mmCIF file of C-alpha atoms and ligand atoms in Angstrom:
data_model
loop_
_atom_site.group_PDB
_atom_site.id
_atom_site.type_symbol
_atom_site.label_atom_id
_atom_site.label_comp_id
_atom_site.label_asym_id
_atom_site.label_seq_id
_atom_site.Cartn_x
_atom_site.Cartn_y
_atom_site.Cartn_z
ATOM 1 C CA MET P 13 -12.859 -76.764 72.024
ATOM 2 C CA THR P 14 -10.892 -77.401 75.237
ATOM 3 C CA ILE P 15 -7.682 -75.457 75.435
ATOM 4 C CA ASP P 16 -4.951 -76.312 77.922
ATOM 5 C CA PHE P 17 -3.613 -72.905 78.902
ATOM 6 C CA ARG P 18 -0.768 -74.514 80.914
ATOM 7 C CA VAL P 19 0.661 -75.909 77.663
ATOM 8 C CA LEU P 20 0.252 -72.534 75.970
ATOM 9 C CA ALA P 21 1.891 -70.760 78.905
ATOM 10 C CA ALA P 22 4.828 -73.192 78.761
ATOM 11 C CA ALA P 23 5.211 -72.469 75.047
ATOM 12 C CA GLY P 24 5.236 -68.748 75.817
ATOM 13 C CA ALA P 25 7.804 -69.171 78.588
ATOM 14 C CA PHE P 26 10.016 -71.150 76.200
ATOM 15 C CA ALA P 27 10.125 -68.187 73.847
ATOM 16 C CA ALA P 28 10.325 -65.587 76.626
ATOM 17 C CA ALA P 29 13.645 -64.181 75.472
ATOM 18 C CA GLY P 30 11.756 -62.388 72.669
ATOM 19 C CA PHE P 31 11.590 -63.023 68.962
ATOM 20 C CA PRO P 32 15.114 -62.677 67.506
ATOM 21 C CA ALA P 33 15.735 -59.309 65.876
ATOM 22 C CA PHE P 34 17.369 -60.875 62.800
ATOM 23 C CA ALA P 35 14.373 -63.029 61.764
ATOM 24 C CA GLN P 36 11.157 -61.366 60.641
ATOM 25 C CA THR P 37 8.052 -62.623 62.439
ATOM 26 C CA ASP P 38 4.686 -62.554 60.645
ATOM 27 C CA ILE P 39 1.781 -61.076 62.567
ATOM 28 C CA LYS P 40 -1.513 -62.136 61.071
ATOM 29 C CA ILE P 41 -4.161 -59.591 62.026
ATOM 30 C CA GLY P 42 -7.781 -60.522 61.260
ATOM 31 C CA TYR P 43 -10.774 -58.179 61.268
ATOM 32 C CA ALA P 44 -14.322 -58.243 59.953
ATOM 33 C CA LEU P 45 -14.360 -55.082 57.864
ATOM 34 C CA ALA P 46 -12.637 -53.583 54.806
ATOM 35 C CA PRO P 47 -9.188 -51.940 54.779
ATOM 36 C CA ASP P 48 -10.816 -48.472 54.536
ATOM 37 C CA SER P 49 -13.063 -49.056 57.584
ATOM 38 C CA HIS P 50 -12.308 -47.945 61.158
ATOM 39 C CA TYR P 51 -10.793 -51.411 61.774
ATOM 40 C CA GLY P 52 -8.632 -51.242 58.632
ATOM 41 C CA VAL P 53 -7.439 -47.736 59.479
ATOM 42 C CA ALA P 54 -6.552 -48.854 63.016
ATOM 43 C CA ALA P 55 -4.753 -51.988 61.779
ATOM 44 C CA SER P 56 -2.684 -49.885 59.340
ATOM 45 C CA LYS P 57 -1.754 -47.420 62.078
ATOM 46 C CA PHE P 58 -0.799 -50.375 64.293
ATOM 47 C CA GLU P 59 1.486 -51.676 61.521
ATOM 48 C CA GLU P 60 2.998 -48.238 60.880
ATOM 49 C CA VAL P 61 3.872 -47.567 64.529
ATOM 50 C CA LEU P 62 5.153 -51.097 65.101
ATOM 51 C CA LYS P 63 7.464 -50.723 62.108
ATOM 52 C CA ALA P 64 8.679 -47.332 63.317
ATOM 53 C CA GLU P 65 9.413 -48.792 66.767
ATOM 54 C CA THR P 66 10.905 -52.173 65.828
ATOM 55 C CA GLY P 67 12.244 -51.810 62.262
ATOM 56 C CA ASP P 68 11.817 -54.986 60.241
ATOM 57 C CA GLN P 69 11.327 -57.373 63.162
ATOM 58 C CA PHE P 70 7.615 -57.875 62.437
ATOM 59 C CA ASN P 71 5.699 -58.238 59.210
ATOM 60 C CA VAL P 72 2.024 -57.365 59.717
ATOM 61 C CA VAL P 73 -0.169 -59.405 57.369
ATOM 62 C CA HIS P 74 -3.754 -58.121 57.100
ATOM 63 C CA PHE P 75 -6.813 -60.375 56.773
ATOM 64 C CA PRO P 76 -9.677 -57.851 56.382
ATOM 65 C CA SER P 77 -13.357 -58.556 55.605
ATOM 66 C CA SER P 78 -13.582 -61.671 57.817
ATOM 67 C CA GLY P 79 -10.746 -63.277 55.806
ATOM 68 C CA LEU P 80 -9.987 -65.514 58.802
ATOM 69 C CA GLY P 81 -13.654 -66.241 59.617
ATOM 70 C CA GLY P 82 -16.142 -64.834 62.126
ATOM 71 C CA GLU P 83 -14.970 -62.913 65.201
ATOM 72 C CA ARG P 84 -15.430 -65.860 67.548
ATOM 73 C CA GLU P 85 -13.328 -68.141 65.301
ATOM 74 C CA VAL P 86 -10.559 -65.554 65.058
ATOM 75 C CA ILE P 87 -10.428 -65.123 68.843
ATOM 76 C CA GLU P 88 -10.196 -68.906 69.228
ATOM 77 C CA GLY P 89 -7.325 -68.797 66.705
ATOM 78 C CA LEU P 90 -5.537 -66.332 68.991
ATOM 79 C CA GLN P 91 -6.027 -68.646 71.959
ATOM 80 C CA ILE P 92 -4.345 -71.566 70.228
ATOM 81 C CA GLY P 93 -1.680 -69.355 68.660
ATOM 82 C CA THR P 94 -2.580 -69.771 64.958
ATOM 83 C CA VAL P 95 -3.455 -66.057 64.664
ATOM 84 C CA GLU P 96 -1.411 -63.327 66.373
ATOM 85 C CA ALA P 97 -3.748 -60.318 66.496
ATOM 86 C CA THR P 98 -7.273 -59.110 65.895
ATOM 87 C CA ILE P 99 -9.567 -56.127 66.186
ATOM 88 C CA VAL P 100 -13.065 -57.244 67.187
ATOM 89 C CA SER P 101 -16.340 -55.834 68.430
ATOM 90 C CA SER P 102 -17.604 -56.774 71.871
ATOM 91 C CA GLY P 103 -19.992 -59.173 70.067
ATOM 92 C CA THR P 104 -18.578 -62.431 71.327
ATOM 93 C CA LEU P 105 -16.098 -61.111 73.920
ATOM 94 C CA ALA P 106 -18.428 -61.833 76.839
ATOM 95 C CA ASN P 107 -18.173 -65.516 75.902
ATOM 96 C CA PHE P 108 -14.475 -65.289 76.803
ATOM 97 C CA VAL P 109 -14.521 -62.787 79.703
ATOM 98 C CA SER P 110 -18.080 -62.561 80.988
ATOM 99 C CA GLU P 111 -17.556 -59.178 82.711
ATOM 100 C CA THR P 112 -17.118 -57.562 79.278
ATOM 101 C CA GLY P 113 -20.865 -57.925 78.716
ATOM 102 C CA VAL P 114 -21.578 -55.061 81.108
ATOM 103 C CA PHE P 115 -20.500 -52.592 78.391
ATOM 104 C CA ASP P 116 -23.103 -54.120 76.038
ATOM 105 C CA ILE P 117 -26.012 -52.984 78.221
ATOM 106 C CA PRO P 118 -28.278 -50.692 76.193
ATOM 107 C CA PHE P 119 -28.569 -47.028 77.197
ATOM 108 C CA LEU P 120 -25.573 -47.369 79.554
ATOM 109 C CA PHE P 121 -23.408 -44.569 78.185
ATOM 110 C CA ARG P 122 -24.480 -40.935 77.639
ATOM 111 C CA ASP P 123 -22.113 -40.301 74.738
ATOM 112 C CA LEU P 124 -18.766 -41.281 73.207
ATOM 113 C CA ASP P 125 -16.771 -39.269 75.778
ATOM 114 C CA HIS P 126 -18.494 -41.075 78.633
ATOM 115 C CA ALA P 127 -17.785 -44.488 77.086
ATOM 116 C CA ARG P 128 -14.162 -43.664 76.303
ATOM 117 C CA ALA P 129 -13.567 -42.373 79.857
ATOM 118 C CA VAL P 130 -14.944 -45.607 81.366
ATOM 119 C CA LEU P 131 -13.010 -47.900 79.019
ATOM 120 C CA ASP P 132 -9.735 -46.002 79.482
ATOM 121 C CA GLY P 133 -10.283 -45.699 83.254
ATOM 122 C CA PRO P 134 -9.941 -48.302 86.015
ATOM 123 C CA ILE P 135 -13.197 -50.161 85.188
ATOM 124 C CA GLY P 136 -12.289 -50.742 81.543
ATOM 125 C CA GLN P 137 -8.638 -51.506 82.273
ATOM 126 C CA ASP P 138 -9.502 -54.070 85.000
ATOM 127 C CA ILE P 139 -11.712 -55.921 82.537
ATOM 128 C CA LEU P 140 -9.067 -55.690 79.782
ATOM 129 C CA ALA P 141 -6.537 -57.351 82.130
ATOM 130 C CA LYS P 142 -8.843 -60.362 82.611
ATOM 131 C CA PHE P 143 -8.184 -61.499 79.027
ATOM 132 C CA ASP P 144 -4.777 -62.724 80.239
ATOM 133 C CA ASN P 145 -6.602 -65.524 82.085
ATOM 134 C CA VAL P 146 -8.093 -66.964 78.890
ATOM 135 C CA GLY P 147 -5.186 -67.284 76.486
ATOM 136 C CA LEU P 148 -5.507 -63.705 75.176
ATOM 137 C CA HIS P 149 -3.918 -60.345 75.875
ATOM 138 C CA GLY P 150 -6.052 -57.209 75.525
ATOM 139 C CA LEU P 151 -3.873 -54.352 74.283
ATOM 140 C CA ALA P 152 -6.480 -51.593 74.144
ATOM 141 C CA TRP P 153 -10.159 -50.769 73.897
ATOM 142 C CA GLY P 154 -11.263 -49.237 70.618
ATOM 143 C CA GLU P 155 -14.775 -48.543 69.418
ATOM 144 C CA GLN P 156 -17.293 -48.569 66.603
ATOM 145 C CA GLY P 157 -19.730 -45.913 67.862
ATOM 146 C CA PHE P 158 -23.380 -46.201 68.913
ATOM 147 C CA ARG P 159 -25.449 -48.898 67.228
ATOM 148 C CA HIS P 160 -28.540 -48.083 65.150
ATOM 149 C CA ILE P 161 -31.239 -50.263 63.600
ATOM 150 C CA THR P 162 -31.585 -50.827 59.848
ATOM 151 C CA ASN P 163 -34.357 -52.901 58.273
ATOM 152 C CA ASN P 164 -36.475 -53.486 55.185
ATOM 153 C CA ARG P 165 -39.918 -53.667 56.812
ATOM 154 C CA ASN P 166 -40.845 -50.261 58.169
ATOM 155 C CA ALA P 167 -39.571 -47.050 59.744
ATOM 156 C CA ILE P 168 -39.145 -47.391 63.515
ATOM 157 C CA HIS P 169 -40.396 -44.856 66.053
ATOM 158 C CA THR P 170 -41.711 -46.933 68.956
ATOM 159 C CA PRO P 171 -41.231 -50.457 70.312
ATOM 160 C CA ALA P 172 -44.480 -51.409 68.489
ATOM 161 C CA ASP P 173 -42.571 -50.868 65.228
ATOM 162 C CA VAL P 174 -40.085 -53.640 66.065
ATOM 163 C CA GLU P 175 -42.781 -56.117 67.116
ATOM 164 C CA GLY P 176 -41.874 -59.447 65.481
ATOM 165 C CA LEU P 177 -39.082 -57.830 63.434
ATOM 166 C CA LYS P 178 -36.580 -60.496 62.387
ATOM 167 C CA ILE P 179 -33.450 -58.697 63.447
ATOM 168 C CA ARG P 180 -29.957 -60.103 63.461
ATOM 169 C CA THR P 181 -28.044 -59.500 66.684
ATOM 170 C CA MET P 182 -24.449 -60.292 67.468
ATOM 171 C CA GLU P 183 -23.881 -63.569 69.333
ATOM 172 C CA ASN P 184 -24.245 -61.615 72.526
ATOM 173 C CA PRO P 185 -26.672 -62.540 75.321
ATOM 174 C CA VAL P 186 -26.964 -58.949 76.579
ATOM 175 C CA HIS P 187 -28.158 -57.665 73.191
ATOM 176 C CA LEU P 188 -30.365 -60.704 72.701
ATOM 177 C CA ALA P 189 -32.156 -60.093 76.006
ATOM 178 C CA ALA P 190 -32.828 -56.460 75.060
ATOM 179 C CA PHE P 191 -34.354 -57.253 71.656
ATOM 180 C CA ASN P 192 -36.454 -60.038 73.131
ATOM 181 C CA ALA P 193 -37.751 -57.624 75.777
ATOM 182 C CA MET P 194 -38.622 -55.072 73.063
ATOM 183 C CA GLY P 195 -40.823 -57.656 71.367
ATOM 184 C CA ALA P 196 -38.634 -58.161 68.290
ATOM 185 C CA ALA P 197 -37.693 -61.598 66.937
ATOM 186 C CA PRO P 198 -33.898 -61.502 67.296
ATOM 187 C CA THR P 199 -31.586 -64.032 65.625
ATOM 188 C CA PRO P 200 -27.983 -64.149 66.826
ATOM 189 C CA MET P 201 -25.722 -64.662 63.816
ATOM 190 C CA ALA P 202 -22.019 -64.433 62.982
ATOM 191 C CA TRP P 203 -21.262 -61.386 60.843
ATOM 192 C CA PRO P 204 -20.094 -63.223 57.678
ATOM 193 C CA GLU P 205 -23.646 -64.582 57.203
ATOM 194 C CA VAL P 206 -25.459 -61.268 57.621
ATOM 195 C CA ILE P 207 -25.417 -59.730 54.131
ATOM 196 C CA SER P 208 -26.616 -62.885 52.358
ATOM 197 C CA SER P 209 -29.304 -63.400 55.024
ATOM 198 C CA LEU P 210 -30.545 -59.843 54.414
ATOM 199 C CA GLN P 211 -30.467 -60.373 50.649
ATOM 200 C CA GLN P 212 -32.431 -63.606 50.925
ATOM 201 C CA GLY P 213 -34.951 -62.100 53.361
ATOM 202 C CA VAL P 214 -34.071 -64.604 56.106
ATOM 203 C CA ILE P 215 -33.869 -61.553 58.371
ATOM 204 C CA ASP P 216 -35.537 -58.124 58.031
ATOM 205 C CA GLY P 217 -32.845 -56.091 59.677
ATOM 206 C CA GLN P 218 -29.702 -55.767 61.718
ATOM 207 C CA GLU P 219 -28.106 -53.176 63.986
ATOM 208 C CA ASN P 220 -24.648 -51.635 63.789
ATOM 209 C CA PRO P 221 -22.978 -48.246 64.152
ATOM 210 C CA LEU P 222 -22.676 -45.746 61.277
ATOM 211 C CA SER P 223 -19.008 -46.764 60.893
ATOM 212 C CA VAL P 224 -20.161 -50.235 59.806
ATOM 213 C CA ILE P 225 -23.337 -49.229 57.948
ATOM 214 C CA VAL P 226 -21.374 -46.777 55.781
ATOM 215 C CA SER P 227 -18.267 -48.876 55.132
ATOM 216 C CA VAL P 228 -20.169 -52.099 54.373
ATOM 217 C CA LYS P 229 -22.690 -50.143 52.222
ATOM 218 C CA LEU P 230 -25.617 -51.686 54.051
ATOM 219 C CA ASN P 231 -27.792 -49.237 52.074
ATOM 220 C CA GLU P 232 -27.508 -51.748 49.192
ATOM 221 C CA VAL P 233 -29.540 -54.294 51.175
ATOM 222 C CA GLN P 234 -31.465 -52.145 53.681
ATOM 223 C CA LYS P 235 -34.076 -49.416 53.158
ATOM 224 C CA TYR P 236 -34.737 -47.884 56.595
ATOM 225 C CA LEU P 237 -32.182 -46.519 59.038
ATOM 226 C CA THR P 238 -33.395 -45.567 62.508
ATOM 227 C CA LEU P 239 -30.903 -43.583 64.560
ATOM 228 C CA SER P 240 -31.710 -45.403 67.770
ATOM 229 C CA GLY P 241 -28.266 -45.201 69.396
ATOM 230 C CA HIS P 242 -29.591 -47.953 71.641
ATOM 231 C CA VAL P 243 -26.182 -49.237 72.686
ATOM 232 C CA TYR P 244 -22.520 -48.271 72.522
ATOM 233 C CA SER P 245 -20.334 -50.691 70.588
ATOM 234 C CA PRO P 246 -16.839 -51.126 72.008
ATOM 235 C CA ALA P 247 -14.054 -52.856 70.086
ATOM 236 C CA MET P 248 -10.810 -54.384 71.302
ATOM 237 C CA LEU P 249 -7.320 -54.875 69.922
ATOM 238 C CA LEU P 250 -6.219 -58.275 71.152
ATOM 239 C CA VAL P 251 -3.128 -60.406 70.694
ATOM 240 C CA SER P 252 -2.554 -64.088 71.306
ATOM 241 C CA LYS P 253 -1.274 -64.747 74.838
ATOM 242 C CA PRO P 254 1.234 -67.426 73.726
ATOM 243 C CA PHE P 255 2.543 -64.936 71.161
ATOM 244 C CA TRP P 256 2.624 -62.098 73.726
ATOM 245 C CA GLU P 257 4.624 -64.187 76.159
ATOM 246 C CA GLY P 258 7.235 -64.739 73.476
ATOM 247 C CA LEU P 259 7.974 -60.998 73.224
ATOM 248 C CA ASP P 260 10.691 -59.260 75.231
ATOM 249 C CA ASP P 261 9.937 -56.094 77.213
ATOM 250 C CA THR P 262 11.058 -53.698 74.473
ATOM 251 C CA GLN P 263 8.902 -55.479 71.920
ATOM 252 C CA LYS P 264 5.932 -55.457 74.318
ATOM 253 C CA ALA P 265 6.345 -51.698 74.804
ATOM 254 C CA ALA P 266 6.328 -51.251 71.003
ATOM 255 C CA PHE P 267 3.092 -53.266 70.698
ATOM 256 C CA GLU P 268 1.491 -51.219 73.458
ATOM 257 C CA LYS P 269 2.455 -47.943 71.788
ATOM 258 C CA ALA P 270 1.207 -49.202 68.403
ATOM 259 C CA ALA P 271 -2.128 -50.266 69.935
ATOM 260 C CA LYS P 272 -2.592 -46.898 71.663
ATOM 261 C CA GLU P 273 -2.067 -45.022 68.414
ATOM 262 C CA ALA P 274 -4.274 -47.465 66.513
ATOM 263 C CA VAL P 275 -7.124 -46.666 68.909
ATOM 264 C CA VAL P 276 -6.595 -42.929 68.470
ATOM 265 C CA ALA P 277 -6.944 -43.462 64.690
ATOM 266 C CA MET P 278 -10.034 -45.664 65.149
ATOM 267 C CA ARG P 279 -11.752 -43.103 67.382
ATOM 268 C CA ALA P 280 -10.920 -40.270 64.962
ATOM 269 C CA TYR P 281 -12.542 -42.308 62.167
ATOM 270 C CA VAL P 282 -15.640 -42.852 64.304
ATOM 271 C CA ASP P 283 -15.811 -39.133 65.223
ATOM 272 C CA ASN P 284 -15.769 -38.298 61.521
ATOM 273 C CA VAL P 285 -18.353 -40.868 60.391
ATOM 274 C CA GLU P 286 -20.668 -39.836 63.244
ATOM 275 C CA LYS P 287 -20.691 -36.355 61.656
ATOM 276 C CA THR P 288 -20.885 -37.346 57.983
ATOM 277 C CA GLY P 289 -22.427 -40.842 57.911
ATOM 278 C CA VAL P 290 -26.117 -39.908 57.968
ATOM 279 C CA GLU P 291 -25.759 -37.562 54.979
ATOM 280 C CA THR P 292 -23.817 -40.228 53.066
ATOM 281 C CA LEU P 293 -26.517 -42.828 53.706
ATOM 282 C CA LYS P 294 -29.311 -40.414 52.729
ATOM 283 C CA GLU P 295 -27.459 -39.665 49.488
ATOM 284 C CA ARG P 296 -27.254 -43.395 48.881
ATOM 285 C CA GLY P 297 -31.036 -43.593 49.170
ATOM 286 C CA MET P 298 -31.750 -44.733 52.733
ATOM 287 C CA GLU P 299 -34.828 -43.416 54.548
ATOM 288 C CA VAL P 300 -33.477 -42.088 57.811
ATOM 289 C CA ASN P 301 -35.262 -41.095 61.016
ATOM 290 C CA ALA P 302 -33.799 -40.225 64.415
ATOM 291 C CA LEU P 303 -35.563 -41.260 67.633
ATOM 292 C CA SER P 304 -36.645 -38.239 69.664
ATOM 293 C CA ALA P 305 -35.726 -38.152 73.354
ATOM 294 C CA ASP P 306 -39.270 -39.336 74.229
ATOM 295 C CA GLU P 307 -39.143 -42.186 71.718
ATOM 296 C CA LYS P 308 -35.766 -43.258 73.089
ATOM 297 C CA ALA P 309 -37.195 -43.220 76.623
ATOM 298 C CA GLU P 310 -40.001 -45.492 75.420
ATOM 299 C CA PHE P 311 -37.476 -47.996 74.090
ATOM 300 C CA GLN P 312 -35.531 -47.796 77.333
ATOM 301 C CA SER P 313 -38.609 -48.568 79.414
ATOM 302 C CA SER P 314 -39.558 -51.424 77.065
ATOM 303 C CA ILE P 315 -36.437 -53.309 78.171
ATOM 304 C CA GLN P 316 -36.906 -52.988 81.946
ATOM 305 C CA SER P 317 -37.287 -56.767 82.256
ATOM 306 C CA ALA P 318 -33.896 -57.218 80.549
ATOM 307 C CA TYR P 319 -32.416 -54.717 83.011
ATOM 308 C CA GLU P 320 -33.495 -56.942 85.919
ATOM 309 C CA GLY P 321 -31.342 -59.690 84.356
ATOM 310 C CA TYR P 322 -28.399 -57.324 83.833
ATOM 311 C CA TYR P 323 -28.521 -56.242 87.486
ATOM 312 C CA GLU P 324 -28.572 -59.873 88.557
ATOM 313 C CA THR P 325 -25.584 -60.731 86.354
ATOM 314 C CA TYR P 326 -23.371 -57.683 86.873
ATOM 315 C CA GLY P 327 -24.684 -56.158 90.108
ATOM 316 C CA LYS P 328 -26.792 -52.995 90.192
ATOM 317 C CA ASP P 329 -24.081 -51.046 92.061
ATOM 318 C CA PHE P 330 -21.520 -51.897 89.395
ATOM 319 C CA VAL P 331 -23.866 -50.928 86.555
ATOM 320 C CA ASP P 332 -24.720 -47.673 88.393
ATOM 321 C CA SER P 333 -21.030 -46.931 88.920
ATOM 322 C CA ILE P 334 -20.610 -46.982 85.131
ATOM 323 C CA VAL P 335 -23.731 -44.892 84.494
ATOM 324 C CA ASN P 336 -22.565 -42.307 87.040
ATOM 325 C CA PHE P 337 -18.894 -42.302 86.012
ATOM 326 C CA LYS P 338 -17.662 -38.733 85.443
HETATM 327 O O1 LIG M 418 -22.233 -56.638 64.038
HETATM 328 C C1 LIG M 418 -21.116 -57.161 64.228
HETATM 329 O O2 LIG M 418 -20.962 -58.381 64.324
HETATM 330 C C2 LIG M 418 -19.930 -56.257 64.396
HETATM 331 O O3 LIG M 418 -20.312 -54.981 64.730
HETATM 332 C C3 LIG M 418 -19.019 -56.265 63.165
HETATM 333 C C4 LIG M 418 -19.721 -55.698 61.951
HETATM 334 C C5 LIG M 418 -18.528 -57.670 62.842
HETATM 335 C C6 LIG M 418 -17.787 -55.411 63.419
HETATM 336 O O4 LIG M 418 -17.052 -55.887 64.481
#
C-alpha cells in the first residue's frame, strides 16, 4: 500500500486545534492478546489514566485478541487513520522503522533491567522518535519479556535439537536469520494463524515469552518448553500520527502520561509472570527444561553467521554500544 504522508499531515494540521472537549472521541486500541494479558492490563491502565486526565473527552474501545487483525495490519490501520492506537511486539516494527530491528538481535541484552535502561535511554528514545516519519507516533516502549521455544517434537538442549524444526517466527528478518543459522526450518507467520497451524501440525513449534505462553495457554497445543531466553521481546504503544496531530498540547500530555503508566503496569505484569509462569506451565502439564549457561553459549555461537549480517546492517559499534550500555 502506498501512503501519502503529506495528505495525512495536512489532515492532522487541519485538526490541530485539538479534539473539542464537548464531543467524545473514540479511540480504537487493537492488540493481539486477551484482556487479562500484559497487553490488556496495559491498555486498561492507559484508558484509566486518560480518563482521569481528560474526563469524558475520549472513549477507549478495546479490540483484544487480534480483533483488528495481525500486528502489521493494525499498524497500517494507524498509518491511514482508521485505528487510533495499538500495543504491538517488535515483530513487524522493523518493516516500518528499520533501526528497530537492532533490539531483536538474539543474546543482546543481559536481563530485563539492561533492556529497560536501553529502551528508556537515548538509544531507545531516538528510535522511538523515528516513527513520526512513517505516519505513526511512538508513545512508549513496553515489553513482553525474554522469548523461549515451545514445540511438540523434542526437548531442546543444543542446536542439534532444533535441526529441521518447523518453528514459527514473527515476520521479522532478524529472528529469521538467527533460526536459519541455528539449522531450524523457520516459517515467518502472522500471529492469528499460529494456534491453528500448531494444532494442524503445519509447524512443530513457536517462540514467545512466558507472558504470552501463559496467557494464550500454549500448553494446550505444545508439549515442550525450553527456557532459552534467546532474545528480548520489546513492545511499543503507538498512536496514529494523523490522530496525534489532531490533539492539542494538554491532550498530548495526557496521552504521554497514560502511556508511561501503561508501561509501568505492563512491566509489573512481566516481572510477575517471569517469577510464576514456569510453575503454572508445569502444573498445566508442560515438560520444561532451562538451558544451562554452557548450552546457551552453544546456541549463541551457532548464530555467528547471522551476527555478521547484523553487524553489516546496524554497525558493530552500535550493537556493541547496546551490549555495553550500563
Ligand atoms: O509472537 C508474536 O507475534 C507476538 O509476540 C505476539 C504474540 C503477537 C504478541 O505481540
